[in-house]
GROMACS .gro file of C-alpha atoms in nm:
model
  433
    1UNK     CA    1  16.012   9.531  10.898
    2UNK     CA    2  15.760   9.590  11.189
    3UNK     CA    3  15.539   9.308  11.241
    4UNK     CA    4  15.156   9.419  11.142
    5UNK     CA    5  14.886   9.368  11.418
    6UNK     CA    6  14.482   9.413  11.370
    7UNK     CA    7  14.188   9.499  11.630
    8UNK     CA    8  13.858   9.515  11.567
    9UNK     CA    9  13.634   9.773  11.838
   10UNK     CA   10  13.293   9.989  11.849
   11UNK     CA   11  13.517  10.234  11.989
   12UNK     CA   12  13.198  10.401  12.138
   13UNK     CA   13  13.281  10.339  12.530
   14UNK     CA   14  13.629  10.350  12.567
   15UNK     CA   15  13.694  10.199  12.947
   16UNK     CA   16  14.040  10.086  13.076
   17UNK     CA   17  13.964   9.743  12.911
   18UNK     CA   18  14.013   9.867  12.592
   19UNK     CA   19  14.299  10.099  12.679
   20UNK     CA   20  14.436   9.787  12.811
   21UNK     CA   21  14.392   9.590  12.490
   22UNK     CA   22  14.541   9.856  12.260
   23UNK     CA   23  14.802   9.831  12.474
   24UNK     CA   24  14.920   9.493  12.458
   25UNK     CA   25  14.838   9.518  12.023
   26UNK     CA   26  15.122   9.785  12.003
   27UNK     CA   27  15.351   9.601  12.171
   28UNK     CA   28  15.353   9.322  11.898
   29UNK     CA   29  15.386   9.592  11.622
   30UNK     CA   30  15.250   9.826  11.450
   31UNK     CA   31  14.854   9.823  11.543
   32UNK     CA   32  14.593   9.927  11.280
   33UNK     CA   33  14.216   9.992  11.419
   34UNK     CA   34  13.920   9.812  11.291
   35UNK     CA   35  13.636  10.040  11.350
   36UNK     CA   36  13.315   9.919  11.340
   37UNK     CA   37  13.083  10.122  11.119
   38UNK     CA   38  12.721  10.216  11.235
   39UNK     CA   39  12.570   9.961  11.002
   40UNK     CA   40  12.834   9.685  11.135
   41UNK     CA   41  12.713   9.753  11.476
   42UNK     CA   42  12.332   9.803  11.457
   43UNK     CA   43  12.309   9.492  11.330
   44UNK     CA   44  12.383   9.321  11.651
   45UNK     CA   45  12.387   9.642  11.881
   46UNK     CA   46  12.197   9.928  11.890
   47UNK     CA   47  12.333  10.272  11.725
   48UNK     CA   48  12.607  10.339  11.904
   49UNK     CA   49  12.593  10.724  12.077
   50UNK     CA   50  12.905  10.887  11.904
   51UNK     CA   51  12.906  10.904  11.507
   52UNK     CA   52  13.186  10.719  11.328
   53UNK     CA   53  13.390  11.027  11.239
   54UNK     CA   54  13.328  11.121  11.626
   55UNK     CA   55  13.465  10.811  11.751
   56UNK     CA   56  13.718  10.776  11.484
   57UNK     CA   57  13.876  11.058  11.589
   58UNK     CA   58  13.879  10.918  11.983
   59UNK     CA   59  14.070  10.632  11.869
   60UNK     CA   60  14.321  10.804  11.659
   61UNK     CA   61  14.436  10.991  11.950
   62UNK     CA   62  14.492  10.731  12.151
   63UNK     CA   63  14.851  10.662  12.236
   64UNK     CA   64  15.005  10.289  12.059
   65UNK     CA   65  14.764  10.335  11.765
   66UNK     CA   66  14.914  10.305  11.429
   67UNK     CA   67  14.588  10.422  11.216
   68UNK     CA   68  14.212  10.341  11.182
   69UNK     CA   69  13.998  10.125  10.899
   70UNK     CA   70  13.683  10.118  10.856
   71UNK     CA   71  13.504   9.778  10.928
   72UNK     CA   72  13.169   9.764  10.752
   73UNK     CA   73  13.109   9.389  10.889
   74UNK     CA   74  13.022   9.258  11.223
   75UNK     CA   75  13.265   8.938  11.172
   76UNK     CA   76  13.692   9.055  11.158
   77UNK     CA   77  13.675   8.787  10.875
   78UNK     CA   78  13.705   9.021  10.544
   79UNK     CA   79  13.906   9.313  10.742
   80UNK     CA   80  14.128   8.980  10.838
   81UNK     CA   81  14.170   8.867  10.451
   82UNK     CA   82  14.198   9.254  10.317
   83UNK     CA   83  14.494   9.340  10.589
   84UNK     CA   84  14.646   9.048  10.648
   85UNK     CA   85  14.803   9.123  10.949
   86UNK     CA   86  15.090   8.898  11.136
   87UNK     CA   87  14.867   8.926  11.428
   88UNK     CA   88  14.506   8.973  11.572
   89UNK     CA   89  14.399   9.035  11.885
   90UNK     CA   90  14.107   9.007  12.115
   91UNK     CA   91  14.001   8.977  12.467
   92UNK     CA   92  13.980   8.603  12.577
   93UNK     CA   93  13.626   8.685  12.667
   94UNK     CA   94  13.484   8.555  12.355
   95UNK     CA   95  13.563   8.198  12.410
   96UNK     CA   96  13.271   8.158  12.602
   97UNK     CA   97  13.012   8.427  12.475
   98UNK     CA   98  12.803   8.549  12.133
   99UNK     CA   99  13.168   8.558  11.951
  100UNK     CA  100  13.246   8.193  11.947
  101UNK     CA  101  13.116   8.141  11.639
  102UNK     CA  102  13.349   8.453  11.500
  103UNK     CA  103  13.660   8.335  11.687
  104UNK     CA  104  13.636   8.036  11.501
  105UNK     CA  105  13.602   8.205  11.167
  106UNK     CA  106  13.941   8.403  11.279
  107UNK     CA  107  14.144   8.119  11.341
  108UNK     CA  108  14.100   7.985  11.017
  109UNK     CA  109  14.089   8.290  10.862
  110UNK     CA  110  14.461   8.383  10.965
  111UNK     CA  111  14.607   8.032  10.904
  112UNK     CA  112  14.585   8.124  10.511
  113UNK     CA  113  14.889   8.370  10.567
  114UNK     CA  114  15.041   8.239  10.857
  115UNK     CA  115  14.921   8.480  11.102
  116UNK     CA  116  14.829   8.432  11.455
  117UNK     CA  117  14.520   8.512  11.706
  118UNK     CA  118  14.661   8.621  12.021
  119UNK     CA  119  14.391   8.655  12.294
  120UNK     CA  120  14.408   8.907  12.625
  121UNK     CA  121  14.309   8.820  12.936
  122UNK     CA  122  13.996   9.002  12.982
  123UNK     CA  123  14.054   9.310  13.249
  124UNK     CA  124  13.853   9.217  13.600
  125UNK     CA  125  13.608   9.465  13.741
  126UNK     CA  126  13.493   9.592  13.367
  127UNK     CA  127  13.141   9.538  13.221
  128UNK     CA  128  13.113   9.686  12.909
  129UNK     CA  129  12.701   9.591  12.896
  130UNK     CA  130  12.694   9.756  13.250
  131UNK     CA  131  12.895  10.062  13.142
  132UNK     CA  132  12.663  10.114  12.795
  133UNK     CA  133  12.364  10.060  13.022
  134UNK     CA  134  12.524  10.363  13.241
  135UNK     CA  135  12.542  10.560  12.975
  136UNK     CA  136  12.191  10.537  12.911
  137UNK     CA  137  12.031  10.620  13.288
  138UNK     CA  138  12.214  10.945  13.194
  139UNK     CA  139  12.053  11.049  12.903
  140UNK     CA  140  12.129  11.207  12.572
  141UNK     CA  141  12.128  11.558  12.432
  142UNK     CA  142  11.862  11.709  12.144
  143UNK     CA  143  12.150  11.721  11.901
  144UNK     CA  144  12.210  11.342  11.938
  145UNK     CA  145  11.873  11.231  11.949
  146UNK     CA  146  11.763  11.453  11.634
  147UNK     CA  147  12.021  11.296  11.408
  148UNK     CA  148  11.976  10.935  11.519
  149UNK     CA  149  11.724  10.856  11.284
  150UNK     CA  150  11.888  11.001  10.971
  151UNK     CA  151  12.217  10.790  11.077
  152UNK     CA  152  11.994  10.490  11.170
  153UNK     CA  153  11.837  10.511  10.804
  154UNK     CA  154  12.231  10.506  10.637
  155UNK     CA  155  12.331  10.210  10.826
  156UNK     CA  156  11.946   9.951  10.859
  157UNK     CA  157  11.776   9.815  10.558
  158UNK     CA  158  11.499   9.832  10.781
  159UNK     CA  159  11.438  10.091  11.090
  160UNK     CA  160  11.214   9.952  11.341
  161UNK     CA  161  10.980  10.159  11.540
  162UNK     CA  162  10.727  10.124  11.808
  163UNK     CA  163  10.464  10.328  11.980
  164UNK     CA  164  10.481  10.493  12.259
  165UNK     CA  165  10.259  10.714  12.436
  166UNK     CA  166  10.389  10.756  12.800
  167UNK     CA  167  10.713  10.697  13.017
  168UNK     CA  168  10.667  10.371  13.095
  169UNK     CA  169  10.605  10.257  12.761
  170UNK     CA  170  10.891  10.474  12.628
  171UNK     CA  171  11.124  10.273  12.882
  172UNK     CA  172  10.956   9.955  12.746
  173UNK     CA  173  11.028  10.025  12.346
  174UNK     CA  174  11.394  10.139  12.467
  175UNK     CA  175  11.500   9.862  12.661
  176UNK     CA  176  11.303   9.550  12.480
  177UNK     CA  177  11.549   9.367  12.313
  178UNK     CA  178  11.536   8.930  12.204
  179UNK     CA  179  11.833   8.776  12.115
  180UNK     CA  180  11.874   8.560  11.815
  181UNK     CA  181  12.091   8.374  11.603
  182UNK     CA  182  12.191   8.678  11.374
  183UNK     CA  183  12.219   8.899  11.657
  184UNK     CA  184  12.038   9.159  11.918
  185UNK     CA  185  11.670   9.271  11.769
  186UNK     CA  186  11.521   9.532  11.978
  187UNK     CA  187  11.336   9.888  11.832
  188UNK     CA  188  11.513  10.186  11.686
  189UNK     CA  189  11.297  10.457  11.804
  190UNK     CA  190  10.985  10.512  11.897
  191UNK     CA  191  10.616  10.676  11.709
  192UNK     CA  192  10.452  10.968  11.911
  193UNK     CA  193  10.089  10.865  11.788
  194UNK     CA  194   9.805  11.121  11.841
  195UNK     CA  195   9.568  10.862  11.888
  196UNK     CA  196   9.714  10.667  12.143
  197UNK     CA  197   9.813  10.980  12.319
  198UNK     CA  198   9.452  11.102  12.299
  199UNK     CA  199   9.321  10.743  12.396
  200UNK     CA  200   9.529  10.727  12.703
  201UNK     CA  201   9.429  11.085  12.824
  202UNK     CA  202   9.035  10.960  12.814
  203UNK     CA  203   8.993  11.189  12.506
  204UNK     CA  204   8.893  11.174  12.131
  205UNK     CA  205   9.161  11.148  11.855
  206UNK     CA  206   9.052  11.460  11.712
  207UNK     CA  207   9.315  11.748  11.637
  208UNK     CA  208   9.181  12.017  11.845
  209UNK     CA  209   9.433  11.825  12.089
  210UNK     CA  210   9.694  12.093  11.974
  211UNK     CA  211  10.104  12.055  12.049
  212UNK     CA  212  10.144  12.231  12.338
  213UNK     CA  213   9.825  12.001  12.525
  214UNK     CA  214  10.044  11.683  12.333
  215UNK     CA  215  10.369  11.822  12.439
  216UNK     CA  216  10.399  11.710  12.819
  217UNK     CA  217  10.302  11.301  12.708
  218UNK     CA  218  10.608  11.396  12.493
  219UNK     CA  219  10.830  11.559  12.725
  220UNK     CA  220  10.763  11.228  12.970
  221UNK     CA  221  10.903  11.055  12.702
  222UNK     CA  222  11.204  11.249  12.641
  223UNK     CA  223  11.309  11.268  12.966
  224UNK     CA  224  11.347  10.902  13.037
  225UNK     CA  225  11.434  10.772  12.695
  226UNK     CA  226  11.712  10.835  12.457
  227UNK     CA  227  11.611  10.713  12.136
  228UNK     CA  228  11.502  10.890  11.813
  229UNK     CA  229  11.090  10.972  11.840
  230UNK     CA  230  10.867  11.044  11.515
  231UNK     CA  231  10.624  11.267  11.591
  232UNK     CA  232  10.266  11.222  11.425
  233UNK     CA  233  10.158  11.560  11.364
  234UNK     CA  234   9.824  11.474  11.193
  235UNK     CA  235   9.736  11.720  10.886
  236UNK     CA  236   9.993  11.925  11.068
  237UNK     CA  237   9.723  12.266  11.060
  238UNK     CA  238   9.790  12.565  10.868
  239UNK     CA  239  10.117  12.659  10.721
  240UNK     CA  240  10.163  12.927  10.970
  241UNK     CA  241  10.073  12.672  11.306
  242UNK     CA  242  10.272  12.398  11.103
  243UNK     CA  243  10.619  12.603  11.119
  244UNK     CA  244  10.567  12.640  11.518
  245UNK     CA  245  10.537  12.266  11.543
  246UNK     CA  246  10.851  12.214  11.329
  247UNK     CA  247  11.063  12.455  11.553
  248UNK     CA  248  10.960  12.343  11.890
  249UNK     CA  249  10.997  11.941  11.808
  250UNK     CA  250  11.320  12.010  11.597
  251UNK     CA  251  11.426  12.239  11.972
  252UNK     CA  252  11.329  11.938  12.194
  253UNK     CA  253  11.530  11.670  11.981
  254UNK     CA  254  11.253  11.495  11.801
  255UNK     CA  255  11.391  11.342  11.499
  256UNK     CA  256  11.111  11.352  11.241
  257UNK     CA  257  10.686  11.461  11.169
  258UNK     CA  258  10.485  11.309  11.005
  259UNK     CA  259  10.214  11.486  10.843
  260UNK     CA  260   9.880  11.349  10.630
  261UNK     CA  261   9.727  11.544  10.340
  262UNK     CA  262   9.381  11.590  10.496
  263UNK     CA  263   9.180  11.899  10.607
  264UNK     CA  264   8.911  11.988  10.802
  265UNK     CA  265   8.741  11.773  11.044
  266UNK     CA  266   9.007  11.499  11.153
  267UNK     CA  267   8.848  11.114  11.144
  268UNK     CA  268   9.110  10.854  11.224
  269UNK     CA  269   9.222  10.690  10.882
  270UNK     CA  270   9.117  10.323  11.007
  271UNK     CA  271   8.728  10.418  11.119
  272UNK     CA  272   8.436  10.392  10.847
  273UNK     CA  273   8.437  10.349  10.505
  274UNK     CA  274   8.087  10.535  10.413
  275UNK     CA  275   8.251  10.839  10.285
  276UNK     CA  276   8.587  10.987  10.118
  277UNK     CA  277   8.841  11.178  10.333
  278UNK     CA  278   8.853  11.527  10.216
  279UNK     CA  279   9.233  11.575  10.102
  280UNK     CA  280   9.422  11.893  10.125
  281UNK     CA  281   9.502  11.953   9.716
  282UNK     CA  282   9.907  11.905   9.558
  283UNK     CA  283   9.921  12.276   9.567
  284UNK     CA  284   9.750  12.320   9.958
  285UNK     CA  285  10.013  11.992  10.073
  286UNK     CA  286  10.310  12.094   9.906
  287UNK     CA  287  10.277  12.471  10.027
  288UNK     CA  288  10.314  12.322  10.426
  289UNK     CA  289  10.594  12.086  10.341
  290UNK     CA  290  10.793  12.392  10.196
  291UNK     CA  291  10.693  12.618  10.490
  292UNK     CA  292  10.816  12.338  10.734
  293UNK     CA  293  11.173  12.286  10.562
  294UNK     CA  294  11.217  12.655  10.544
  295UNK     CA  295  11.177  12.664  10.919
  296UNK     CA  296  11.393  12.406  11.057
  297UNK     CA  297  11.684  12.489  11.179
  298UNK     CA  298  11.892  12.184  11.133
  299UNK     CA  299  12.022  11.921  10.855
  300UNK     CA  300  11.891  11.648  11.070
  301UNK     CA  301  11.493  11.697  11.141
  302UNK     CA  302  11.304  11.532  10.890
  303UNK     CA  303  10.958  11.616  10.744
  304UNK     CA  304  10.763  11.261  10.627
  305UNK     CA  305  10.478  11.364  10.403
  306UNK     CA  306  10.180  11.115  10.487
  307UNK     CA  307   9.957  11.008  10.132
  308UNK     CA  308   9.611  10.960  10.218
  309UNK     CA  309   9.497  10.834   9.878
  310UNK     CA  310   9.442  10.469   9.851
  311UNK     CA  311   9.311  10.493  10.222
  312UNK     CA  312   9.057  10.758  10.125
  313UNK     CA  313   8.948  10.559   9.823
  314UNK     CA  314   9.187  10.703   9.519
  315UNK     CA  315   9.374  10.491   9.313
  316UNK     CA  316   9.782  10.340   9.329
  317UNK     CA  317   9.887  10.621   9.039
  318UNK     CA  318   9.686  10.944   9.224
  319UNK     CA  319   9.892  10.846   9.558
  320UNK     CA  320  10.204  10.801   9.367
  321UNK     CA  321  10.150  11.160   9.207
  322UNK     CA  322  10.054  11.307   9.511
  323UNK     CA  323  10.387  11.172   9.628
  324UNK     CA  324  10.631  11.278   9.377
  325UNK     CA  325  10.474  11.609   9.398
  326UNK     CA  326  10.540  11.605   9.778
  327UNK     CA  327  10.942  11.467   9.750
  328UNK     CA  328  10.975  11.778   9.510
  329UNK     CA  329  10.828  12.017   9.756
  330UNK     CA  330  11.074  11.870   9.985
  331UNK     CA  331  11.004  11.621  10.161
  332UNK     CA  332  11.235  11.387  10.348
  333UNK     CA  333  11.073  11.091  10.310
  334UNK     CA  334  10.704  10.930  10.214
  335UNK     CA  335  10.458  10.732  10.421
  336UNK     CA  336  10.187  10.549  10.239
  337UNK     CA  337   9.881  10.398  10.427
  338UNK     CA  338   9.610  10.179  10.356
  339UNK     CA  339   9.334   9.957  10.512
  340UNK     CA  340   9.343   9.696  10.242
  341UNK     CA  341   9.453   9.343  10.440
  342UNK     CA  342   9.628   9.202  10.132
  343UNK     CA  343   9.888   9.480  10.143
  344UNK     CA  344   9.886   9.435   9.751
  345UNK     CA  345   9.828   9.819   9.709
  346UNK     CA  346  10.065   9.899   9.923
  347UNK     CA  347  10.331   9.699   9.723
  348UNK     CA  348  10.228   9.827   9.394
  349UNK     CA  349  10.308  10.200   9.553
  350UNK     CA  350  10.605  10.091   9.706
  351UNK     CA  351  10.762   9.980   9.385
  352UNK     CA  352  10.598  10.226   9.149
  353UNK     CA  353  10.788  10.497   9.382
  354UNK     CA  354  11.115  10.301   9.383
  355UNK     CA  355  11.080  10.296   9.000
  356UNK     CA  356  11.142  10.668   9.058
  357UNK     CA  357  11.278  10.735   9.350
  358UNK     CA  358  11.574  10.499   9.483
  359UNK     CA  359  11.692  10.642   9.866
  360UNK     CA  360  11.386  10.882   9.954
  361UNK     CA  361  11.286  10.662  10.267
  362UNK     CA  362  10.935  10.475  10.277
  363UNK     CA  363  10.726  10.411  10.603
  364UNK     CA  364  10.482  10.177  10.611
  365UNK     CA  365  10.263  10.116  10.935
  366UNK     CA  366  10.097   9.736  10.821
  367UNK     CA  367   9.832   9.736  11.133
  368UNK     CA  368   9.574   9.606  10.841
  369UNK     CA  369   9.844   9.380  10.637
  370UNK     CA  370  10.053   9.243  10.975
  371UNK     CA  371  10.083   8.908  10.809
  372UNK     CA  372  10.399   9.082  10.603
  373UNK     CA  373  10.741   9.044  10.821
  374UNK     CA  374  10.978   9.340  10.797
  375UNK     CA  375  11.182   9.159  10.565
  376UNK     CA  376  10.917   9.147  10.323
  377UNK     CA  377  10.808   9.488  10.373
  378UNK     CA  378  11.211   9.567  10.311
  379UNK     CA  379  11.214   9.369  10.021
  380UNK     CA  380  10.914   9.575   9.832
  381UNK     CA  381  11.127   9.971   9.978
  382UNK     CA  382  11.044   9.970  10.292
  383UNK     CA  383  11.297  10.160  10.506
  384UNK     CA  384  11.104  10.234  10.825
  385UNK     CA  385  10.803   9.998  10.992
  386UNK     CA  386  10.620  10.170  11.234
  387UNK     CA  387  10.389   9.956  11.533
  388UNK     CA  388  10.166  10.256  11.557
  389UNK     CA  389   9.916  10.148  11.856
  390UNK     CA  390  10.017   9.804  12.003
  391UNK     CA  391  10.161   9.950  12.300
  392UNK     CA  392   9.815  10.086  12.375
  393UNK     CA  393   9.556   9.843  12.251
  394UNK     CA  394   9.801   9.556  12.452
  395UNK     CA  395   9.783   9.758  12.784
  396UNK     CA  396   9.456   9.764  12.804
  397UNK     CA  397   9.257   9.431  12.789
  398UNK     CA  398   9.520   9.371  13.076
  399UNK     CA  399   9.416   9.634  13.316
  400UNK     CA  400   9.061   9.610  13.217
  401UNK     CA  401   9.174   9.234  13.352
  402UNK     CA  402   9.295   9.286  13.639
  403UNK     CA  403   9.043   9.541  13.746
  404UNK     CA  404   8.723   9.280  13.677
  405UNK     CA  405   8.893   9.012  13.849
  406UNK     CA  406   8.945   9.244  14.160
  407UNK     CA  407   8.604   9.273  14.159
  408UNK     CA  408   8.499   8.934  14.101
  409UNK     CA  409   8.704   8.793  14.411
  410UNK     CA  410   8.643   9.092  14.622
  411UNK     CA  411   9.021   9.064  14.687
  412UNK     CA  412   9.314   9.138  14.483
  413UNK     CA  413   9.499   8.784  14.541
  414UNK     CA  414   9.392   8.625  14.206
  415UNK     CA  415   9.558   8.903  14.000
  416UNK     CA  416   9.892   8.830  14.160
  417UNK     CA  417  10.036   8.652  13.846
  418UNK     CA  418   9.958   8.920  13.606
  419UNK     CA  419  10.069   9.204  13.837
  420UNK     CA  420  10.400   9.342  13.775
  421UNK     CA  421  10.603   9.245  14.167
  422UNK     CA  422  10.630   9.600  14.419
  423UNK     CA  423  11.051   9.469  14.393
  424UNK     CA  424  11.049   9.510  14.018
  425UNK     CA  425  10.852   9.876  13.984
  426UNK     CA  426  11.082   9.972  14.246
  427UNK     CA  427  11.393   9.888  14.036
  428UNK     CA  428  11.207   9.969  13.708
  429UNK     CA  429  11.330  10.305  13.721
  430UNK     CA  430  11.661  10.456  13.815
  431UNK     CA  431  11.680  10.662  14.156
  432UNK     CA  432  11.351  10.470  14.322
  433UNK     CA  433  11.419  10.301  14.662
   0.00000   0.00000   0.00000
């Protein structure tokens, strides 16, 4: 009987490493895959760029591969105990890097059957970090982009997403990343915001800044990033205007809009309290969410329905109903908002919605209620957190800075330690000498 051998892979770069690896498995037997699923891997990596059916189907054509498994845990531990395999291997690399811990686990894990770890020399010349780094200088497609967020919502508890409202701060929410004990935390995606756009352009958050004026801030974006983007698209207009939006951000790759159930005059949710927010009625909202899903295209674009209530003054149960009424018109998902620095209100919606509805996604954006961490905000149905303006508001009180101490040494020497070095904006972006 052929000796059984197990190895675990993302299987989303494969480089002569891993052709290596697979290699040396199928020469101790018969050598079953391990793939990691996207929730195994985004919760030390980000998504990877090739679905797991897509890069399933790489790895079952490769040559010395027996069959794939799914593995729906970062650790080989449980695939380990399920299989029981006569032998597991691995590069030798993870003696010494983030996998100790794991390569541990596996050594004990196999002594219950008598199995054994056998460890590859890791191939010379062959970064994988470098090589998935590569691959993201050169971009993705609209197809890939679009469906990110959708697959990022299957496989997170908790999507993470930041504002952006240029290039540079695009680059900056797709590269950020800290690394702690239970893995890699960096952002999902990123939030289009109309008012940061507007702020950074010198102009008023007001909506007469249409989509195509909006547009080239987003293209800048695009261009340099390869994330999934959420688009605010404010009260989203009229019906008719709101199907054009749909079509040309579903055509460029964005992955979702949001849209609030105001009309007329737009005032930014967060300024004043004198007066109530004049909402669009369940009949008026409902009518553009079912115009917009008629008009996309695609399975993957999404169309988050934004309740104004409790911000505008209304109680807990008129947002709820204002929701449900919106999830039935079609909507992919619900975000609820609220200037209330308890976040209490925002809880009681959160679970009076779950009562109801179990996977339709929430999004909160807790700019008010920031004491909350995203586990707690998972904990009441949270699926996606959104920091709507920090990139903005943090940039600047630094330039503001740097420009009034210029002017109070009448030289620009003193603002040396909180200017970014000439070397480092040269290398910042790819192709700059």
């Amino acid at each position: 009987m052929a000796k059984t051998v197990y190895l675990g892979i993302t299987g989303d770069i494969i480089h002569p490493g891993i052709i290596n690896i697979i290699n040396e498995g199928a020469k101790l037997g018969e050598l079953t895959i391990g793939l990691l699923t996207d929730s195994a891997i985004v919760s030390h990596k980000r998504l990877p760029y090739l679905s797991y059916e897509q890069r399933k189907q790489v790895v079952e054509n490769i040559k010395g591969v027996a069959r794939v498994v799914p593995q729906e845990e970062w650790s080989y531990v449980p695939n380990l105990k399920k299989y029981k395999p006569d032998f597991m291997i691995h590069g030798d690399d993870w003696k010494t890097n983030y996998l100790s811990k794991i390569r541990d686990d596996c050594f004990e894990a196999v002594k219950e059957w008598g199995g054994q770890v056998v460890e590859i020399p890791y191939t010379q010349g062959i970064n994988s970090s470098a090589l998935a780094e590569n691959a993201s200088s050169i971009g993705t497609t609209p197809d890939i982009r679009r469906a990110a967020l959708r697959r990022l919502l299957a496989a997170k508890p908790v999507v993470r997403i930041l504002e952006a409202h240029s290039g540079l701060s695009g680059l900056i929410a797709e590269r950020a990343q800290v690394t702690k004990e239970d893995g890699v935390h960096q952002f999902d995606g990123m939030w289009s915001s109309s008012l940061t756009d507007s702020t950074s352009k010198g102009k008023p958050d007001i909506e007469a800044v249409d989509l195509t004026t909006r547009m080239q801030s987003l293209t800048d974006i695009l261009e340099c990033t390869t994330k999934p983007i959420i688009y605010d698209g404010d009260t989203g207009d009229i019906p008719e205007h709101f199907v054009f939006t749909v079509r040309t951000l579903e055509r460029n790759g964005v992955s979702a809009v949001i849209i609030e159930d105001k009309k007329g005059l737009k005032k930014n949710s967060l300024f004043g309290t004198e007066a109530k927010q004049v909402l669009a009625t369940e009949e008026e909202f409902c009518e553009k969410i079912a115009a917009g899903k008629k008009a996309q295209v695609t399975k993957d674009f999404m169309i988050i329905a934004r309740i104004e209530e409790i911000i505008a003054g209304y109680s807990v149960d008129e947002a709820i109903k204002k929701a449900f009424a919106a999830v039935k018109a079609g909507a992919d998902g619900i975000m609820i908002h609220s200037k209330d620095k308890s976040g209490m209100d925002i809880k009681e919606f959160c679970q009076k919605f779950r009562a109801e509805y179990k996977s339709v996604p929430i999004v909160l954006v807790p700019t008010t209620y920031n004491q909350f961490t995203e586990k707690e905000l998972g904990e009441w149905g949270a699926n996606i957190i959104i920091y709507a303006n920090h990139m903005l508001r943090a940039s600047y009180p630094a330039m503001y800075k740097c420009a009034e101490t210029i002017l109070q040494a009448e030289r620009s020497l003193e603002v040396n330690d909180i200017c970014m070095p000439i070397k480092q904006i040269l290398e910042l972006i790819p192709g700059t000498k």
